[in-house]
Each structure stands twice: as structure tokens, then as C-alpha cells.
CSV table of C-alpha atoms in Angstrom, one decimal:
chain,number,residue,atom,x,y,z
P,1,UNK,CA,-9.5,-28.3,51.3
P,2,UNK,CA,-7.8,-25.6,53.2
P,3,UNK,CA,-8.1,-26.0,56.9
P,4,UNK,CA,-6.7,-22.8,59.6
P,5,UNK,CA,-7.6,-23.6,63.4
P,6,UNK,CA,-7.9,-22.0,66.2
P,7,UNK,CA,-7.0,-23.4,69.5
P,8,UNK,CA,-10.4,-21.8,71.0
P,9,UNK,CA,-13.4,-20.2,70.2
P,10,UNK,CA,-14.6,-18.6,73.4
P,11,UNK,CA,-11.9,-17.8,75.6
P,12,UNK,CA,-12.6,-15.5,78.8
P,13,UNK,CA,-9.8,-14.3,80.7
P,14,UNK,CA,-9.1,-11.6,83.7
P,15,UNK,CA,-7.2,-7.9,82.9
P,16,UNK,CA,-3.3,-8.4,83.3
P,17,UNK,CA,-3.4,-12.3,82.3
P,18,UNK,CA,-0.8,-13.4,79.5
P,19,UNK,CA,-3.1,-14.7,76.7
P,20,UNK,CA,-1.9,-16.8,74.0
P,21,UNK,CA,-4.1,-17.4,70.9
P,22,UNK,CA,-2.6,-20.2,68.8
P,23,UNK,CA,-3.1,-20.4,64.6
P,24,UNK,CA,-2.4,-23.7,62.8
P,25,UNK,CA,-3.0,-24.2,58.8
P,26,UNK,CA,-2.4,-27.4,57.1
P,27,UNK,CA,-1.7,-26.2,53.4
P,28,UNK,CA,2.4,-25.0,53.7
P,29,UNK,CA,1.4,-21.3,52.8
P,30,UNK,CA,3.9,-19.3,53.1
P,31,UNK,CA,1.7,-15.7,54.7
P,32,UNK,CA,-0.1,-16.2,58.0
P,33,UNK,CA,-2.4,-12.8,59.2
P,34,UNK,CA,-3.9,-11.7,62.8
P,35,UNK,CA,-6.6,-9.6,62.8
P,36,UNK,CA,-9.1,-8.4,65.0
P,37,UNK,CA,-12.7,-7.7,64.2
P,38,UNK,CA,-15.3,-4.9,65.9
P,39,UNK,CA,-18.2,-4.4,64.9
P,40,UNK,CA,-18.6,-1.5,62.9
P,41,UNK,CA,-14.9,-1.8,62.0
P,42,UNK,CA,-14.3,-4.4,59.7
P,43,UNK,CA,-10.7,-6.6,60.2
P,44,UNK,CA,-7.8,-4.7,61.2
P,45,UNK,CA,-4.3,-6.1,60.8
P,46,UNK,CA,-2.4,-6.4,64.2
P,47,UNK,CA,0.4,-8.6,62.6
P,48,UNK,CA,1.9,-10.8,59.6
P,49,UNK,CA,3.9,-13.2,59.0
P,50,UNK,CA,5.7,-14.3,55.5
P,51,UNK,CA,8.2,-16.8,56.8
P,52,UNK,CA,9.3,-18.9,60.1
P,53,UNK,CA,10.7,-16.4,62.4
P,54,UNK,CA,9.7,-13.3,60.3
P,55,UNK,CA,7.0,-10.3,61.5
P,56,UNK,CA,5.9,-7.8,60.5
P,57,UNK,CA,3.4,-5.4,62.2
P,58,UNK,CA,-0.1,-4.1,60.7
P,59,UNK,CA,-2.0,-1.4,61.5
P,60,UNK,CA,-2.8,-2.1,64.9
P,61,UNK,CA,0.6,-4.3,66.7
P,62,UNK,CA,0.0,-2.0,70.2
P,63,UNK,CA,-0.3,-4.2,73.2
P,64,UNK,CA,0.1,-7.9,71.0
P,65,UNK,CA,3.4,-9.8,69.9
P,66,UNK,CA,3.5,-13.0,68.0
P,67,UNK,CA,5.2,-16.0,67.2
P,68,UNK,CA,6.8,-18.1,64.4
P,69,UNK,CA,8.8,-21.1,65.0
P,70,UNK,CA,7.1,-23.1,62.7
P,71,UNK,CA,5.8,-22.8,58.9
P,72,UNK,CA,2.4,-24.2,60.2
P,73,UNK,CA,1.7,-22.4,63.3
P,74,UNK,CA,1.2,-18.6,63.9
P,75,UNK,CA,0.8,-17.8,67.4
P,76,UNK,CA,-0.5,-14.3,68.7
P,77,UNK,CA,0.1,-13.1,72.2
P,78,UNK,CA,-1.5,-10.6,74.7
P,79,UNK,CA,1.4,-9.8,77.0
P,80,UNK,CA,-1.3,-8.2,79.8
P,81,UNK,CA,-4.7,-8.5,78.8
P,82,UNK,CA,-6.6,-5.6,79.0
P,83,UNK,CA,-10.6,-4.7,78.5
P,84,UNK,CA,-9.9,-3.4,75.1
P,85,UNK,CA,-8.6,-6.5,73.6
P,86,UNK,CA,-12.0,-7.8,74.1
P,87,UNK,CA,-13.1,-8.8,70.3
P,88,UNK,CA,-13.0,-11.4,67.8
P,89,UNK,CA,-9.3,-12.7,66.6
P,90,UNK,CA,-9.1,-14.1,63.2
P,91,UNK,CA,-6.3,-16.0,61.7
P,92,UNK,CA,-5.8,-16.2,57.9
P,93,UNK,CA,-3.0,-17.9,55.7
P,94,UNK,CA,-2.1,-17.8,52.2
P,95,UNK,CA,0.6,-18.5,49.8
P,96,UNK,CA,2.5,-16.5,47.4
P,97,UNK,CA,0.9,-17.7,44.3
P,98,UNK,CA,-2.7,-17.0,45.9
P,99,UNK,CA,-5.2,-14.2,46.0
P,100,UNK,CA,-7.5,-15.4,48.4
P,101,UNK,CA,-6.8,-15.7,52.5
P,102,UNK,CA,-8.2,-18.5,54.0
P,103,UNK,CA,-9.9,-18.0,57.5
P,104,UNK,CA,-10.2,-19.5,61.0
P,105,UNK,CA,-13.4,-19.9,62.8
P,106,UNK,CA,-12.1,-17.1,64.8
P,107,UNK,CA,-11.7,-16.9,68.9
P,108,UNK,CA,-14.0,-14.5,70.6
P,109,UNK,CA,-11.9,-13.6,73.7
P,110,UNK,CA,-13.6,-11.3,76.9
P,111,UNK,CA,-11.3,-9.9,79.1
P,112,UNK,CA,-12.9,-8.8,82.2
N,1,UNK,CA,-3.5,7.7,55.6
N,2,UNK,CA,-4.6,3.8,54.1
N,3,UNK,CA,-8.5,3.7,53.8
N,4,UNK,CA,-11.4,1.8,52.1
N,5,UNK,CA,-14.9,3.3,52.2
N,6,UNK,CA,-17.7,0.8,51.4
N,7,UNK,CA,-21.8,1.6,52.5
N,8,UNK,CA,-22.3,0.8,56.0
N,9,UNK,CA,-26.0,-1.2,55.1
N,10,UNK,CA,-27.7,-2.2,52.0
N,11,UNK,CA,-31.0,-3.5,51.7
N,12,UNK,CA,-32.8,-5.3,48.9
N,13,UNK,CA,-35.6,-7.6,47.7
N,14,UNK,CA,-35.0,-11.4,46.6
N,15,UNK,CA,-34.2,-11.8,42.9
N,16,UNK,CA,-33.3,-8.4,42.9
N,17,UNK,CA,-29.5,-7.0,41.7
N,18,UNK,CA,-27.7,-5.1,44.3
N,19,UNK,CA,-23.9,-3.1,43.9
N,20,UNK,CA,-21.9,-2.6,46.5
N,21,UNK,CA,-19.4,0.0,45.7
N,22,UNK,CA,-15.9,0.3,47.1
N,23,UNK,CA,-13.7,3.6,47.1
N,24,UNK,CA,-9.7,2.7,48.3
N,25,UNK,CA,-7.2,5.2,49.0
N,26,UNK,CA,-3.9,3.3,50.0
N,27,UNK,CA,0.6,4.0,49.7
N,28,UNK,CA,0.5,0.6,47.3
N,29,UNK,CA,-1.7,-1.4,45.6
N,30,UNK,CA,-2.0,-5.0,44.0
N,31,UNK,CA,-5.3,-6.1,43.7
N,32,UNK,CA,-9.0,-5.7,44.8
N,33,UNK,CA,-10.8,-8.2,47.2
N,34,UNK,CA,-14.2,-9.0,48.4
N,35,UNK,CA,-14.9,-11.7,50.9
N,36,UNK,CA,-18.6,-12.5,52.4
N,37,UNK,CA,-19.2,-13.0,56.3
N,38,UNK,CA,-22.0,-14.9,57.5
N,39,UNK,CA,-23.4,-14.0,61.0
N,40,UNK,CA,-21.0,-16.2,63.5
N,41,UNK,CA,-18.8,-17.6,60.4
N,42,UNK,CA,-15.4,-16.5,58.8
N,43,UNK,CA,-15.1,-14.4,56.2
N,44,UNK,CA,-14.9,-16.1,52.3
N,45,UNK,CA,-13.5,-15.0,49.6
N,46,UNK,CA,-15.9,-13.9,46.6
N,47,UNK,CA,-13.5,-12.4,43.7
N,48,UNK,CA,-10.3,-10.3,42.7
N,49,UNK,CA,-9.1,-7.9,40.3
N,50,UNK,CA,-6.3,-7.0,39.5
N,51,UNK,CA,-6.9,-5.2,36.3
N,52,UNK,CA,-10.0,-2.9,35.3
N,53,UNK,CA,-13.0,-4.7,34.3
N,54,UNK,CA,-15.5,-6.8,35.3
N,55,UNK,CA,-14.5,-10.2,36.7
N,56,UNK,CA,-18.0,-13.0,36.6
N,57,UNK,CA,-18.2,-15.5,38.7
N,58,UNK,CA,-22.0,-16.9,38.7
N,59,UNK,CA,-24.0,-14.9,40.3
N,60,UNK,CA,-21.5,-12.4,41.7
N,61,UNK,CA,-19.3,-10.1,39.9
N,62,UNK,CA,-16.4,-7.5,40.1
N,63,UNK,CA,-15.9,-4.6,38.5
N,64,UNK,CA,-12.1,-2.7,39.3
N,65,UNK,CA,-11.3,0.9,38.0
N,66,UNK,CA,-7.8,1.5,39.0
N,67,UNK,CA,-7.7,5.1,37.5
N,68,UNK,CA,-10.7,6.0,40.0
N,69,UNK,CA,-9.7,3.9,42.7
N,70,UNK,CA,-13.5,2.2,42.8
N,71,UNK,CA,-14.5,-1.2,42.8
N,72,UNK,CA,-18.0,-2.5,43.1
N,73,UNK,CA,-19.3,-6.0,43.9
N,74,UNK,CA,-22.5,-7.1,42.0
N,75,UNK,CA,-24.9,-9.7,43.3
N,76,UNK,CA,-27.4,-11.1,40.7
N,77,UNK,CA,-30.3,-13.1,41.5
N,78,UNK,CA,-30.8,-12.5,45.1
N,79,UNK,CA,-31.4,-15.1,47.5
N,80,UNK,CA,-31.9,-14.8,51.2
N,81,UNK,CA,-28.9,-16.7,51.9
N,82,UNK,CA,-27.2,-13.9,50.3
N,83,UNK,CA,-27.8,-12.0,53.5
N,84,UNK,CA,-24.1,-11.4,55.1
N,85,UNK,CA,-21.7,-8.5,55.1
N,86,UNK,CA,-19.9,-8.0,52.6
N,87,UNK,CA,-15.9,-6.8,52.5
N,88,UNK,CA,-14.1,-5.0,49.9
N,89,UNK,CA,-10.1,-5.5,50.5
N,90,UNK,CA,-6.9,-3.8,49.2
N,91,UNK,CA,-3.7,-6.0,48.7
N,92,UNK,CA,-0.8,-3.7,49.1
N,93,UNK,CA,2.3,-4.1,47.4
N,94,UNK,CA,4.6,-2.5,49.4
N,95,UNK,CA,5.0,-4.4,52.3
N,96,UNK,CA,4.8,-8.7,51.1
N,97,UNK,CA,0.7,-9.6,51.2
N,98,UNK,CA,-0.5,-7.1,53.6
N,99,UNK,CA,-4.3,-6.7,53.1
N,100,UNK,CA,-6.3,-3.6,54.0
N,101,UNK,CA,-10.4,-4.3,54.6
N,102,UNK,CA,-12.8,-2.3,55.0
N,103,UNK,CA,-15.3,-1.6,57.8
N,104,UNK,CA,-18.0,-4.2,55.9
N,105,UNK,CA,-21.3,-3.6,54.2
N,106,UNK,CA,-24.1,-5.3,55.3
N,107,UNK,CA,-26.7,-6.9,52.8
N,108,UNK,CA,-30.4,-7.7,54.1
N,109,UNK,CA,-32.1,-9.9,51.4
N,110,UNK,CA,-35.8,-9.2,52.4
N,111,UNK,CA,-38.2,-11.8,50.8
């Protein structure tokens, strides 16, 4: 079976913190994903990733940056947290030969 | 602009049949997605098509017009676990595996 964690899934930090959200997937795909999801919203891309080092931004990279050093580890960053970011992060993965993304649990994060 | 329009709520009865339809306007297309989201969980994937038709899978199926940029996801047999939001998705070619989802339809099974 697939398996993407999350490093948390509650996380509360204060406006202006650096926030790191960290991704790992145990299956060598090749395509790891960031979204966030609001209700009412759906998922919205805030960046990809289809190899170590590579980026690329989605539809909503304002305010985030992200990491790739390694194949297995997608890490998204909130350089100064702000009350806006407040939402639910979800990490996906897939590889080329796939159709489906496979899903974290997700991280609901509260910046007050 | 990139957008997918799916119904906001849909309600039905158990053992009923229930569409969900999907209208997609995007710069590239690949294929047609729909993943189900239980309250508090991640979202799963359902189906895919790539081509027109109907694609089966049990229950559920997917149906893909390319032509009129519609999709619809059919749930057969409805069970109250079936409750969830539901999530049409557009692959886009044009930039590696970038996925577009819509906002998320959300199914009340009532018994």
C-alpha cells in the first residue's frame, strides 16, 4: 500500500512564525503536490514537484515556498505565517505511469 | 481562466442512483478525475477517463464527453456510507501532472 505522511495533524502557531510542514511517501513516485483545502473551495494547488530539486508553482504559490532534496520528502514552507494560511494542507504523490494521487491525512494548521 | 463547476450539495435516498455532473473549462487537458472525501479523512480516488464513455467500476461509474467538456460521476445502489463530498478533477497536460479540482459536491445519503 501507498503510505504519504504528514509530520502533524494539528499544528497551531502565532502570525509571523516560520512554519514548516513536512511530506514523506514511501512508494519512489516521481510527482509530489501541496494543496490547501477551504471549505467551500475544494483543493487548490500551491505547489508541485516532479523531481528532487524541481518546482513548480500552482495556482496559489503567494506567501509559501517548498523543498526537495530528496525523492521521498516534499517539504512546504510558510516563510511568515499569517491568519490566512489558516486551513487544511494536503500532501499527494504519484508517479508518471499513474492516474490516481495518493493523499496524506492532511495537517490542519491555525495561525493566530 | 482554469475552472471546474460541479453542484455545491446533492441529496438522495438509500438505494437510490444519484449523478453528479462536472463542467471543466481549462488551457490543457489529460484526463478526468473523481476522488471521494469523508468527513476528517483524505480524499480517494474513485475513477478516470481519459477518453469519452462510460468507465464501471461496481457501484460507481464515469461517464467523459471531451467534445462538451462534461463529465458525470454515477453512484448506484446508495448506501449511507456513500455520504462524502465528492470531487471532479482535471489533469492538465501542459505543465507535467498538474491537477485542477473542483470546489466539491457534497452527497447526503438519507435513509
Amino acid at each position: 500500500d501507498v503510505k504519504v505522511t504528514q509530520s502533524s495533524r494539528y499544528l497551531v502557531k502565532r502570525t509571523g512564525e516560520k512554519v514548516f510542514l513536512e511530506c514523506v511517501q514511501d512508494m519512489d513516485h516521481e510527482n509530489m503536490f501541496w494543496y490547501r483545502q477551504d471549505p467551500g473551495l475544494g483543493l487548490r494547488l500551491i505547489y508541485f514537484s516532479y523531481d528532487v530539486k524541481m518546482k513548480e508553482k500552482g495556482d496559489i504559490p503567494e506567501g509559501y515556498s517548498v523543498s526537495r532534496e530528496k525523492k521521498e520528502r516534499f517539504s512546504l514552507i510558510l516563510e511568515s505565517a499569517s491568519t490566512n494560511q489558516t486551513s487544511m494542507y494536503l500532501c499527494a504523490s504519484t508517479s508518471d505511469s499513474l492516474y490516481e494521487q495518493y493523499f496524506g491525512p492532511g495537517t490542519r494548521l491555525t495561525v493566530t | 481562466g482554469q475552472s471546474l463547476e460541479q453542484p455545491s450539495e446533492v441529496t438522495a435516498v438509500e438505494g437510490a442512483i444519484v449523478q453528479i455532473n462536472c463542467t471543466y473549462q481549462t488551457s490543457g487537458f489529460y484526463g478526468l478525475s473523481w476522488y471521494q472525501q469523508h468527513d476528517g479523512g483524505a480524499p480517494t480516488f474513485l475513477s478516470y477517463n481519459a477518453l469519452d464513455g462510460l468507465e464501471e467500476t461496481g457501484r460507481f461509474s464515469s461517464f467523459l464527453s471531451r467534445s462538451d467538456s462534461y463529465g458525470y460521476l454515477l453512484l448506484q445502489e446508495l448506501q449511507m456510507k456513500d455520504s462524502a463530498s465528492y470531487f471532479c478533477a482535471v489533469r492538465d497536460n501542459t505543465g507535467g501532472f498538474k491537477t485542477i479540482f473542483g470546489a466539491g459536491t457534497r452527497l447526503f445519503v438519507k435513509a
